[in-house]
Amino acid sequence: MVSEERASATSAPVLLAYVDRLITDLLVKEVDAILPEQMKTLAEMAEEQQRSDVARMVLGIADRMAAGGGDADERQRWLCEGIADLREALSVSSEEGAPPPVIEEASPETASSARQLAFAQDRELIGDFLVEAREHLSLIESQMLELERDAGSLEVLHSVFRTFHTIKGLAGFLEFYRIQEVAHEVETLLDLARNEKMRISSSVVDIVLECADYLNEELNRIERELAGAAATGTIDNRSLVKRIKVLAMPAAAAEEMEVAEETRDAIAAPIVVAALISPVNSPQPVAPAPAPVAEKAQTKPAEAAKAADMSSVRVETAKLDHLLDMVGEMVIAQSLIRHNPVLAETEDARLLADIAQLTRNTAEVQRITMAMRMVPVSQLFQRTARLVRDLSRKVGKEIVLETSGEETELDKTIAEELTDPLLHMVRNSVDHGVENPEERIAAGKSREARIFLRAYHQAGQVVIEIADDGRGLNREKILAKAAQNGVIEAGAQLTDSEIHQLIFEPGFSTAEKITDVSGRGVGMDVVRRNVEKLRGRIDIQSEPGKGTTFHLRLPLTLAIIEGLVVMVGTSRYVVPIFSVREMFRPTPDLLSTVQGRHEMALVRGSLLPIVRLHRRFNIPSKAVDPSEGLLVVIESNDRQFCLLVDDLAGKQEVVIKSLGETFKDISGLAGCAILGDGRVGLILDMEGIYQEAAA
């Protein structure tokens, strides 16, 4: 017998209202308690209204839940997704009397042909779309994290909303429908927050960040296909879209129930929808903000974005690289002219003045060209903020990330190569360096740990600090592990700096427990290798119980190097100036040998090994006796040694040239440069020089 409640239901809004009643029941009852009778009732109501499609969906949900499996949260998620599908099906008006149309996807072959045809016709347009979409998405992480800290920041909320609105429009025009669909659903979700029907919570931030990741993956896929890769098809977004709809469901249901107020009387029990039904936290209604603030927030970012767009021009990185190469050639040509022997003998004041002017202009063009490739480290720091947020929640720690010096700039290539090492070091700080809240409280610290990222310029280099206020490096544990691995001899006496450098040995880890975050001893050796490849180095400071600080010292650019030009016989070499600590001509009393073999020099109270450069490259030298030559004190990889050369030819800023495929793997050489007199000088890799000499 059909109940009076079901008999009085005559329209689709009634079904929607009953679905919303299920949502309310989910808030106060166990998942399994509400299913059997209510789902059966809803299925019969749908059959009465000739909505067999809805009835089948309801019975399908009930059957899946009755089959069991999964925990309560998982069953609740299944039910949430099912209800989202129901609401979508019920969005078709009762007058149409038919289920929503099913849109069939094209076959992979047809889709691939269509995409390739579109790419052939609109390659430039699609390329512009990829650049613009990535520009919009690049700030999403930092903006959403800011909204998580301050949900009332309307200016940031409007900015994020406009980002997805713009991407939706562009994607729709180019027929990238999966991107358009996700952007549209996020736009709808954010619009509820803009209209004060929900608040930004951690669950909203999670889903928006996940959608941004999805869009980035789709953009990467399109870019690969645009470059000629085989078509792989769009990434399935159905689960993601469904979760967005579930998240927005309570607010949307509230609006629909206001419209269906009369028909809702057919349902006996009152319906109140006030929270999210999914396992994650719900967006909650918030008090309205003053209208003038909202109006100001809407206009100010738009004006700023317009001004920023008009004052910038997009240039392909390849074009910048070519420009940089040509400027380098121009610098070399100018240097050759300035050092030309004929010019050195001239006394023509006007010609000399013109050459001086050319030198100044060339230097300025070089400076501006280099500046065009510089990017702020804020882009690196933004990615790190997302990582800290996600990992801290995963490992159950309370961590605050503090940054400074985001405006510090470095070469784009260095920034790209530094991304993985930086993220790995921050991951280690989260997993190993920082204690859990209980340990911190027991140690007299606050529950919240802090990780610091700082960037600044120092002595012609960029320094990036990764610091934490955690447990610090354990000296005894590192020594014991190093001895166990055979890296050092048992009982070896090492300085703190030498002990800290042991963590960069391949396969080295003191972690007692392997996690999926870190702890397998894989990575820190790669971090050091990547940093050294960028002509940088890593210094470590650590204090037990206080924390650890890593200093990454990097050059401003990889295209130009400032170096000392040294002479050995008739050959000239360039020693990177960032490796040089001092130089001097030694007296015999400062020189000694160890076991009659290893030459040493006494430098400021410390004995440093001497490396003869002429022996390294098997060339004749004028300074057979070290006291007849020049010792250059080198610091590389936190160790010092003396490089013996014949003489110093001067200091020079040179453009780095590759040695080519044939000589790229020669140890001790980092590249070459054309010197002022037109001759080629080899640029030394100081770590390689030392390792070869010590072998």
XYZ file of C-alpha atoms in Angstrom:
695
model
C 0.000 0.000 0.000
C 1.363 3.361 -1.012
C 1.482 5.776 1.919
C -0.305 9.113 1.949
C 3.040 10.838 1.857
C 3.949 9.116 -1.422
C 0.474 9.439 -2.934
C 0.560 13.230 -2.577
C 3.838 13.532 -4.477
C 3.109 14.813 -7.980
C 6.218 16.642 -9.203
C 10.014 16.432 -9.460
C 10.563 18.989 -6.639
C 8.959 16.498 -4.263
C 11.559 13.893 -5.180
C 14.267 16.494 -4.683
C 12.825 17.376 -1.320
C 12.832 13.723 -0.274
C 16.442 13.377 -1.393
C 17.265 16.414 0.742
C 15.538 14.716 3.644
C 17.997 11.850 3.244
C 20.786 14.406 3.485
C 19.370 15.691 6.752
C 19.015 12.176 8.135
C 22.635 11.488 7.324
C 23.603 14.260 9.710
C 21.976 12.651 12.725
C 21.820 8.921 11.960
C 24.185 6.118 11.071
C 24.495 5.447 7.349
C 23.125 1.913 7.523
C 20.160 2.978 9.670
C 18.514 5.189 7.056
C 18.797 3.011 3.993
C 16.338 0.144 3.672
C 12.900 1.708 4.179
C 13.649 5.214 2.944
C 15.399 4.088 -0.240
C 12.496 1.744 -0.969
C 10.055 4.621 -0.424
C 12.025 6.894 -2.768
C 12.130 4.213 -5.492
C 8.339 3.739 -5.328
C 7.789 7.520 -5.473
C 9.959 7.697 -8.595
C 7.994 4.861 -10.265
C 4.696 6.640 -9.517
C 5.997 9.746 -11.282
C 7.161 7.676 -14.257
C 10.803 8.291 -13.459
C 11.987 4.715 -13.834
C 15.527 5.967 -14.451
C 15.574 7.488 -10.968
C 14.035 4.373 -9.460
C 16.745 2.192 -10.999
C 19.433 4.520 -9.640
C 17.918 4.377 -6.142
C 17.723 0.583 -6.179
C 21.290 0.405 -7.482
C 22.481 2.495 -4.571
C 20.541 0.370 -2.118
C 21.918 -2.874 -3.577
C 25.497 -1.614 -3.417
C 25.086 -0.539 0.193
C 23.366 -3.810 1.121
C 26.260 -5.780 -0.350
C 28.439 -4.369 2.409
C 32.179 -3.914 2.214
C 34.245 -0.930 3.269
C 34.029 0.987 6.505
C 31.311 3.457 7.511
C 33.097 6.395 5.924
C 33.449 4.556 2.616
C 29.793 3.532 2.591
C 28.847 7.110 3.364
C 30.983 8.277 0.425
C 29.211 5.796 -1.864
C 25.875 7.128 -0.702
C 26.992 10.736 -1.191
C 28.063 10.030 -4.757
C 24.811 8.219 -5.441
C 22.750 11.121 -4.098
C 24.736 13.510 -6.290
C 23.766 11.409 -9.326
C 20.142 11.442 -8.198
C 20.078 15.214 -7.918
C 21.562 15.522 -11.393
C 18.928 13.200 -12.829
C 16.152 15.100 -11.057
C 17.346 18.411 -12.459
C 15.248 17.664 -15.579
C 11.825 19.256 -15.080
C 8.775 17.072 -14.587
C 7.186 18.601 -17.696
C 9.835 16.976 -19.873
C 9.105 13.675 -18.233
C 12.353 12.133 -19.437
C 15.726 11.419 -17.934
C 18.698 13.608 -18.767
C 20.161 12.915 -22.205
C 23.169 10.610 -22.287
C 26.108 12.153 -24.108
C 28.174 9.472 -25.765
C 31.901 10.081 -25.918
C 33.595 9.793 -29.260
C 35.751 6.766 -29.921
C 39.493 7.195 -29.238
C 40.172 7.150 -32.989
C 37.558 9.811 -33.740
C 38.613 11.960 -30.771
C 42.270 11.703 -31.778
C 41.521 12.729 -35.375
C 39.389 15.646 -34.219
C 42.090 16.848 -31.827
C 44.825 16.567 -34.429
C 42.686 18.510 -36.914
C 42.026 21.224 -34.329
C 45.716 21.352 -33.457
C 46.670 21.690 -37.125
C 44.282 24.617 -37.563
C 44.726 26.466 -34.262
C 48.190 25.568 -32.947
C 49.018 29.159 -32.074
C 45.639 29.708 -30.425
C 45.990 26.537 -28.348
C 49.533 27.496 -27.409
C 48.270 30.863 -26.157
C 45.556 29.063 -24.191
C 48.122 26.810 -22.500
C 50.286 29.789 -21.511
C 47.369 31.850 -20.216
C 45.743 28.959 -18.346
C 49.031 28.123 -16.619
C 49.508 31.747 -15.657
C 46.083 31.736 -14.020
C 46.680 28.415 -12.268
C 50.154 29.350 -11.012
C 48.709 31.423 -8.169
C 45.872 29.077 -7.181
C 47.815 27.208 -4.499
C 48.962 30.318 -2.650
C 45.539 31.947 -2.965
C 43.653 28.906 -1.665
C 46.063 28.496 1.243
C 45.491 32.159 2.055
C 41.738 31.569 1.950
C 42.160 28.614 4.299
C 43.851 30.946 6.791
C 41.407 33.813 6.192
C 38.084 32.635 4.751
C 36.776 36.210 4.779
C 39.307 37.502 2.242
C 36.840 38.441 -0.482
C 39.480 39.923 -2.733
C 41.337 36.609 -2.938
C 38.073 34.669 -3.335
C 37.009 36.839 -6.275
C 40.430 36.387 -7.859
C 40.235 32.566 -7.654
C 36.663 32.652 -9.005
C 37.764 34.721 -12.003
C 40.607 32.311 -12.694
C 38.278 29.341 -13.144
C 35.710 31.481 -14.968
C 38.343 32.563 -17.512
C 39.665 29.031 -18.007
C 36.098 27.757 -18.476
C 35.447 30.273 -21.235
C 38.696 29.627 -23.072
C 38.359 25.843 -22.798
C 34.783 25.946 -24.076
C 35.793 28.018 -27.088
C 38.510 25.495 -27.975
C 36.224 22.515 -27.230
C 38.251 21.145 -24.330
C 35.065 20.026 -22.618
C 36.544 18.089 -19.696
C 38.542 21.172 -18.655
C 35.474 23.337 -19.157
C 33.330 21.020 -17.016
C 35.712 20.952 -14.058
C 36.288 24.710 -14.211
C 32.530 25.277 -14.342
C 31.832 23.119 -11.292
C 34.568 24.846 -9.274
C 33.207 28.206 -10.393
C 29.768 27.169 -9.142
C 31.220 26.063 -5.807
C 33.141 29.318 -5.338
C 30.105 31.341 -6.352
C 28.245 29.909 -3.371
C 31.018 31.263 -1.151
C 30.966 34.625 -2.930
C 27.220 34.857 -2.314
C 27.716 33.931 1.354
C 25.789 30.667 1.119
C 28.791 28.656 2.344
C 32.209 29.316 3.805
C 35.631 28.278 2.641
C 36.754 25.295 4.718
C 39.609 22.829 4.474
C 37.420 20.474 2.444
C 36.723 23.231 -0.093
C 40.426 24.063 -0.295
C 41.226 20.373 -0.822
C 38.848 19.968 -3.740
C 39.843 23.241 -5.435
C 43.535 22.320 -5.214
C 42.766 18.868 -6.589
C 40.864 20.456 -9.471
C 43.824 22.751 -10.183
C 46.056 19.650 -10.293
C 43.627 18.012 -12.722
C 43.624 21.056 -14.988
C 47.424 21.174 -14.965
C 47.579 17.497 -15.929
C 45.156 18.119 -18.787
C 47.191 21.099 -19.966
C 50.322 18.947 -19.944
C 48.514 16.264 -21.954
C 47.363 18.807 -24.539
C 50.871 20.223 -24.783
C 52.322 16.752 -25.419
C 49.780 16.057 -28.147
C 50.391 19.508 -29.614
C 54.075 18.592 -29.847
C 53.217 15.462 -31.828
C 52.884 12.784 -29.151
C 50.296 10.052 -29.578
C 46.830 10.990 -28.379
C 46.016 9.437 -25.003
C 42.506 10.740 -24.459
C 41.254 13.067 -21.771
C 41.681 12.194 -18.114
C 38.458 10.919 -16.545
C 36.939 13.652 -14.380
C 33.632 12.072 -13.408
C 34.602 11.198 -9.852
C 36.082 14.668 -9.328
C 33.006 16.440 -10.710
C 30.740 14.273 -8.570
C 32.670 15.186 -5.418
C 32.411 18.884 -6.210
C 28.653 18.538 -6.597
C 28.369 16.680 -3.302
C 30.353 19.436 -1.627
C 28.041 22.122 -3.021
C 24.905 20.071 -2.404
C 23.723 21.507 0.957
C 23.800 25.114 -0.213
C 22.223 24.260 -3.553
C 19.540 22.201 -1.819
C 18.671 25.117 0.423
C 18.011 27.313 -2.625
C 15.887 24.694 -4.337
C 13.830 24.067 -1.210
C 12.957 27.749 -1.007
C 11.581 27.550 -4.541
C 9.675 24.352 -3.773
C 8.170 25.551 -0.500
C 4.595 24.591 -1.358
C 5.366 21.128 -2.682
C 7.632 20.459 0.275
C 4.551 20.363 2.496
C 3.857 16.935 1.026
C 6.723 15.610 3.100
C 5.658 15.098 6.690
C 8.994 15.666 8.418
C 10.688 19.115 8.318
C 13.815 19.334 6.171
C 16.845 21.219 7.401
C 20.091 21.122 5.429
C 22.966 22.763 7.285
C 26.127 20.777 6.737
C 28.078 18.570 4.366
C 27.191 14.910 4.096
C 30.575 13.697 2.849
C 33.212 12.369 5.283
C 35.153 15.617 5.152
C 34.256 18.846 6.925
C 31.441 20.957 5.537
C 31.328 24.533 4.343
C 29.131 26.428 6.791
C 26.954 29.493 6.225
C 28.552 32.742 7.304
C 27.243 36.127 8.304
C 26.946 38.617 5.406
C 29.867 40.989 4.983
C 29.291 44.733 4.475
C 28.412 45.450 0.838
C 30.968 48.253 0.299
C 33.821 45.861 1.091
C 32.603 43.338 -1.486
C 32.240 46.018 -4.165
C 35.735 47.311 -3.520
C 37.155 43.775 -3.630
C 35.464 43.139 -6.969
C 36.837 46.179 -8.743
C 40.333 46.525 -7.363
C 41.767 43.126 -8.456
C 40.218 43.481 -11.902
C 41.879 46.843 -12.419
C 45.193 45.497 -11.132
C 45.024 42.419 -13.364
C 44.223 44.561 -16.408
C 47.114 46.900 -15.697
C 49.513 43.997 -15.165
C 48.414 42.324 -18.404
C 48.906 45.513 -20.438
C 52.378 46.107 -19.023
C 53.790 42.662 -19.881
C 54.520 40.680 -23.041
C 54.769 36.887 -23.294
C 58.002 35.644 -24.833
C 58.945 32.015 -25.487
C 61.806 30.744 -23.356
C 63.587 29.477 -26.487
C 63.705 33.016 -27.867
C 65.160 34.308 -24.612
C 67.797 31.570 -24.685
C 68.768 32.491 -28.236
C 68.919 36.176 -27.319
C 71.160 35.334 -24.372
C 73.482 33.311 -26.597
C 73.760 36.166 -29.096
C 74.433 38.700 -26.355
C 77.148 36.380 -25.080
C 78.720 36.337 -28.512
C 78.521 40.125 -28.613
C 80.273 40.357 -25.238
C 83.032 38.079 -26.506
C 83.433 40.148 -29.683
C 83.586 43.365 -27.672
C 86.228 41.833 -25.375
C 88.311 40.764 -28.392
C 88.194 44.271 -29.795
C 89.126 45.837 -26.466
C 92.150 43.545 -26.074
C 93.273 43.779 -29.684
C 97.055 44.537 -29.787
C 96.563 47.150 -32.513
C 94.042 48.993 -30.346
C 96.413 48.843 -27.384
C 99.012 50.818 -29.353
C 96.664 53.548 -30.589
C 96.623 56.999 -29.063
C 93.446 58.165 -30.793
C 91.415 59.638 -27.918
C 88.130 59.553 -29.836
C 88.536 55.877 -30.772
C 89.361 54.967 -27.184
C 86.307 56.895 -25.972
C 84.106 55.095 -28.505
C 85.465 51.713 -27.377
C 84.768 52.643 -23.751
C 81.205 53.613 -24.696
C 80.766 50.296 -26.542
C 82.001 48.444 -23.465
C 79.475 50.217 -21.234
C 76.584 49.627 -23.650
C 77.485 45.964 -24.108
C 77.594 45.461 -20.345
C 74.172 47.126 -19.974
C 72.620 44.993 -22.737
C 74.050 41.910 -21.062
C 72.649 42.949 -17.684
C 69.164 43.590 -19.081
C 69.151 40.326 -21.028
C 70.117 38.415 -17.922
C 67.388 40.184 -15.963
C 64.794 38.984 -18.498
C 65.508 35.397 -17.476
C 65.330 36.099 -13.767
C 62.290 34.901 -11.806
C 61.416 35.440 -8.128
C 61.832 32.488 -5.776
C 58.230 33.050 -4.684
C 57.220 30.547 -7.368
C 59.341 27.902 -5.641
C 58.055 28.849 -2.204
C 54.413 28.605 -3.331
C 54.837 24.956 -4.307
C 56.489 24.295 -0.970
C 53.552 25.789 0.937
C 51.199 23.238 -0.641
C 53.614 20.404 0.168
C 53.929 21.402 3.840
C 50.162 21.666 4.185
C 49.463 18.254 2.670
C 52.317 16.364 4.357
C 51.731 17.825 7.813
C 48.140 16.588 7.712
C 49.287 13.208 6.412
C 51.858 12.607 9.178
C 49.711 14.155 11.925
C 51.941 17.109 12.755
C 51.078 20.754 13.271
C 53.439 22.803 11.121
C 53.484 26.459 10.141
C 55.538 27.534 7.124
C 57.154 30.955 7.341
C 58.795 32.531 4.291
C 60.845 35.646 3.635
C 62.724 37.079 0.690
C 60.216 35.830 -1.883
C 61.141 38.738 -4.160
C 64.746 37.471 -4.469
C 65.439 36.575 -8.096
C 67.531 33.876 -9.741
C 67.899 32.441 -13.228
C 64.842 30.590 -14.560
C 66.895 27.492 -15.364
C 68.280 27.358 -11.820
C 64.786 27.809 -10.380
C 63.465 24.893 -12.444
C 66.363 22.604 -11.537
C 66.075 23.564 -7.869
C 62.425 22.552 -7.537
C 62.967 18.850 -6.768
C 65.921 19.312 -4.358
C 64.029 21.977 -2.433
C 60.855 19.900 -2.153
C 62.854 16.850 -1.035
C 64.618 18.804 1.714
C 61.342 20.269 2.965
C 59.811 16.788 2.909
C 62.659 15.538 5.089
C 62.146 18.432 7.508
C 58.464 17.556 7.837
C 59.042 13.826 8.268
C 62.359 13.652 10.163
C 63.279 17.094 11.439
C 60.032 18.122 13.117
C 58.674 16.217 16.119
C 55.019 15.286 16.589
C 52.960 17.494 18.961
C 53.346 15.164 21.943
C 57.157 15.067 21.642
C 57.321 18.834 21.313
C 55.220 19.403 24.411
C 57.362 16.922 26.362
C 60.457 18.849 25.236
C 58.979 22.153 26.414
C 58.144 23.400 22.916
C 54.901 24.630 21.420
C 52.638 22.114 19.675
C 53.105 23.943 16.402
C 56.413 23.367 14.676
C 57.859 25.877 12.258
C 59.640 25.459 8.962
C 61.358 28.521 7.546
C 62.184 29.315 3.935
C 64.384 32.352 3.381
C 66.102 33.735 0.300
C 68.626 36.552 0.005
C 71.685 37.720 -1.924
C 75.129 37.316 -0.410
C 78.544 37.847 -2.000
C 77.215 37.633 -5.552
C 75.242 34.467 -4.857
C 71.674 33.554 -4.006
C 71.312 31.855 -0.627
C 68.217 29.790 0.146
C 67.747 28.602 3.709
C 65.560 25.662 4.721
C 65.289 25.630 8.511
C 63.154 23.965 11.154
C 62.845 24.175 14.933
C 62.772 20.395 15.312
C 65.006 17.812 16.941
C 68.195 18.596 15.023
C 70.727 16.124 13.610
C 71.832 13.345 15.962
C 75.651 13.291 15.865
C 76.060 9.863 17.480
C 73.415 8.208 15.338
C 74.952 9.599 12.128
C 78.437 8.394 13.135
C 77.155 4.940 14.033
C 75.260 4.583 10.757
C 78.249 5.833 8.732
C 80.530 3.296 10.424
C 77.979 0.537 9.863
C 77.801 1.399 6.148
C 81.584 1.524 5.857
C 81.602 5.220 4.985
C 84.001 5.978 7.857
C 86.159 3.910 10.163
C 84.773 3.139 13.595
C 85.984 5.671 16.159
C 86.924 8.268 13.531
C 87.213 11.803 14.888
C 85.257 14.195 12.670
C 84.191 17.811 13.007
C 80.485 18.672 13.213
C 80.599 19.964 9.643
C 82.137 16.714 8.372
C 79.534 14.664 10.275
C 76.687 16.703 8.815
C 77.975 16.116 5.292
C 77.666 12.350 5.833
C 73.898 12.538 5.360
C 74.551 13.228 1.671
C 76.222 9.844 1.176
C 74.280 7.526 -1.187
C 71.795 5.303 0.650
C 72.425 7.002 3.996
C 69.460 7.203 6.376
C 69.095 7.141 10.143
C 65.311 6.804 10.000
C 64.061 4.056 12.310
C 60.863 3.694 10.339
C 60.418 3.790 6.582
C 57.405 5.861 5.520
C 55.871 6.747 2.166
C 57.002 10.335 2.778
C 60.744 9.695 3.211
C 63.166 7.486 5.079
C 64.744 5.139 2.553
C 68.045 6.987 2.314
C 67.328 7.859 -1.304
C 67.438 11.466 -2.261
C 69.884 13.524 -0.233
C 72.815 12.390 -2.367
C 70.776 13.362 -5.426
C 70.009 16.715 -3.804
C 73.711 17.467 -3.379
C 74.518 16.264 -6.890
C 71.825 18.485 -8.413
C 72.946 21.506 -6.413
C 76.572 20.952 -7.416
C 75.469 20.633 -11.033
C 74.128 24.164 -10.650
C 77.593 25.231 -9.391
C 76.244 25.577 -5.886
C 76.933 24.011 -2.523
C 75.051 23.060 0.644
C 76.138 24.017 4.171
C 74.470 22.639 7.297
C 74.062 24.039 10.797
C 72.352 21.954 13.440
C 71.881 21.984 17.192
C 70.313 19.003 19.005
C 66.857 19.861 20.280
C 66.881 23.256 18.569
C 66.646 22.452 14.852
C 68.569 22.303 11.589
C 69.312 24.854 8.871
C 70.419 24.030 5.324
C 72.085 26.821 3.332
C 71.904 26.402 -0.436
C 74.413 28.774 -2.083
C 73.796 29.209 -5.797
C 75.066 31.439 -8.615
C 72.748 34.107 -9.985
C 72.957 32.585 -13.451
C 74.449 29.630 -15.280
C 75.300 31.631 -18.408
C 78.052 33.844 -16.983
C 80.708 33.147 -14.388
C 83.137 35.433 -12.638
C 86.504 33.784 -12.280
C 90.215 34.107 -11.721
C 92.270 33.437 -14.848
C 95.327 31.456 -13.731
C 98.325 30.337 -15.769
C 100.049 26.962 -15.825
C 102.847 26.927 -18.385
C 101.341 28.425 -21.536
C 97.781 27.327 -20.688
C 95.112 29.396 -19.001
C 92.337 28.177 -16.736
C 89.354 29.869 -15.110
C 88.819 29.225 -11.394
C 85.239 30.114 -10.301
C 85.637 32.975 -7.883
C 82.954 31.680 -5.503
C 85.277 28.742 -4.716
C 88.276 30.972 -3.926
C 88.942 31.872 -0.290
C 92.382 33.509 -0.670
C 95.667 33.228 -2.572
C 99.286 33.714 -1.608
C 102.869 32.910 -2.617
C 104.107 30.455 0.027
C 107.453 30.563 1.776
C 109.419 27.323 2.307
C 108.640 27.249 6.046
C 104.895 26.924 5.263
C 105.405 23.799 3.145
C 105.747 20.208 4.344
C 105.106 16.622 3.315
C 103.241 13.783 5.023
C 104.938 10.381 4.817
C 107.163 11.829 2.137
C 104.325 11.851 -0.374
C 101.462 14.231 0.314
C 102.374 17.919 0.044
C 100.775 20.212 2.610
C 100.678 23.926 3.206
C 100.156 25.654 6.556
C 97.318 28.167 6.077
C 96.136 30.140 9.114
C 97.037 27.330 11.511
C 95.581 24.499 9.412
C 97.387 22.032 7.169
C 95.786 21.896 3.734
C 96.683 19.453 0.944
C 98.299 20.857 -2.197
C 96.929 19.887 -5.615
C 99.313 20.558 -8.518
C 97.210 21.582 -11.510
C 99.956 20.758 -14.009
C 99.986 17.130 -12.836
C 96.216 16.926 -13.108
C 96.345 17.811 -16.827
C 99.847 16.469 -17.535
C 101.284 19.734 -18.861
C 104.652 21.421 -18.195
C 104.826 23.985 -15.388
C 107.213 26.813 -14.573
C 106.636 26.460 -10.812
C 108.150 23.094 -9.965
C 108.862 24.307 -6.429
C 105.604 25.471 -4.754
C 107.437 28.480 -3.286
C 107.993 29.671 -6.864
C 104.318 29.496 -7.745
C 101.001 30.701 -6.370
C 98.689 28.809 -4.007
C 94.965 29.429 -4.432
C 92.982 28.320 -1.351
C 89.866 26.562 -2.623
C 86.735 25.626 -0.680
C 84.593 22.941 -2.272
C 81.978 20.729 -0.695
C 82.866 22.005 2.758
C 86.538 20.988 2.386
C 89.574 23.158 1.673
C 92.727 22.548 -0.331
C 95.432 24.557 -2.120
C 95.654 24.678 -5.902
C 99.198 25.242 -7.155
C 99.432 27.397 -10.326
C 102.250 29.363 -11.960
C 100.701 32.807 -11.821
C 97.538 34.925 -11.850
C 96.501 36.580 -15.144
C 93.605 38.564 -13.661
C 89.889 38.452 -12.856
C 87.336 38.234 -15.640
C 83.616 37.696 -16.155
C 83.268 35.092 -18.895
C 80.439 33.554 -20.890
C 80.292 29.801 -20.275
C 80.441 27.573 -23.327
C 79.727 23.847 -23.400
C 82.560 21.402 -24.064
C 80.283 19.407 -26.335
C 79.330 15.745 -26.265
C 82.908 14.526 -26.727
C 84.369 16.161 -23.616
C 81.280 16.596 -21.415
C 82.214 13.753 -19.034
C 85.823 14.810 -18.377
C 86.248 15.147 -14.614
C 87.546 18.465 -13.352
C 86.169 20.610 -16.198
C 82.883 22.545 -16.064
C 83.065 24.183 -19.489
C 85.159 26.650 -21.426
C 85.239 30.363 -22.209
C 86.757 32.641 -24.830
C 89.109 35.012 -23.033
C 89.827 38.605 -23.874
C 92.765 37.766 -26.158
C 90.641 35.319 -28.166
C 92.145 32.197 -26.641
C 90.059 29.466 -25.065
C 90.281 28.986 -21.317
C 88.998 25.866 -19.565
C 86.686 26.462 -16.595
C 87.630 24.236 -13.668
C 85.277 22.100 -11.624
C 86.981 22.279 -8.244
C 85.270 19.237 -6.723
C 86.351 17.109 -9.686
C 89.905 18.446 -9.431
C 90.114 17.476 -5.756
C 88.550 14.040 -6.204
C 90.954 13.131 -9.011
C 93.956 14.256 -6.957
C 92.800 12.316 -3.887
C 92.150 9.127 -5.858
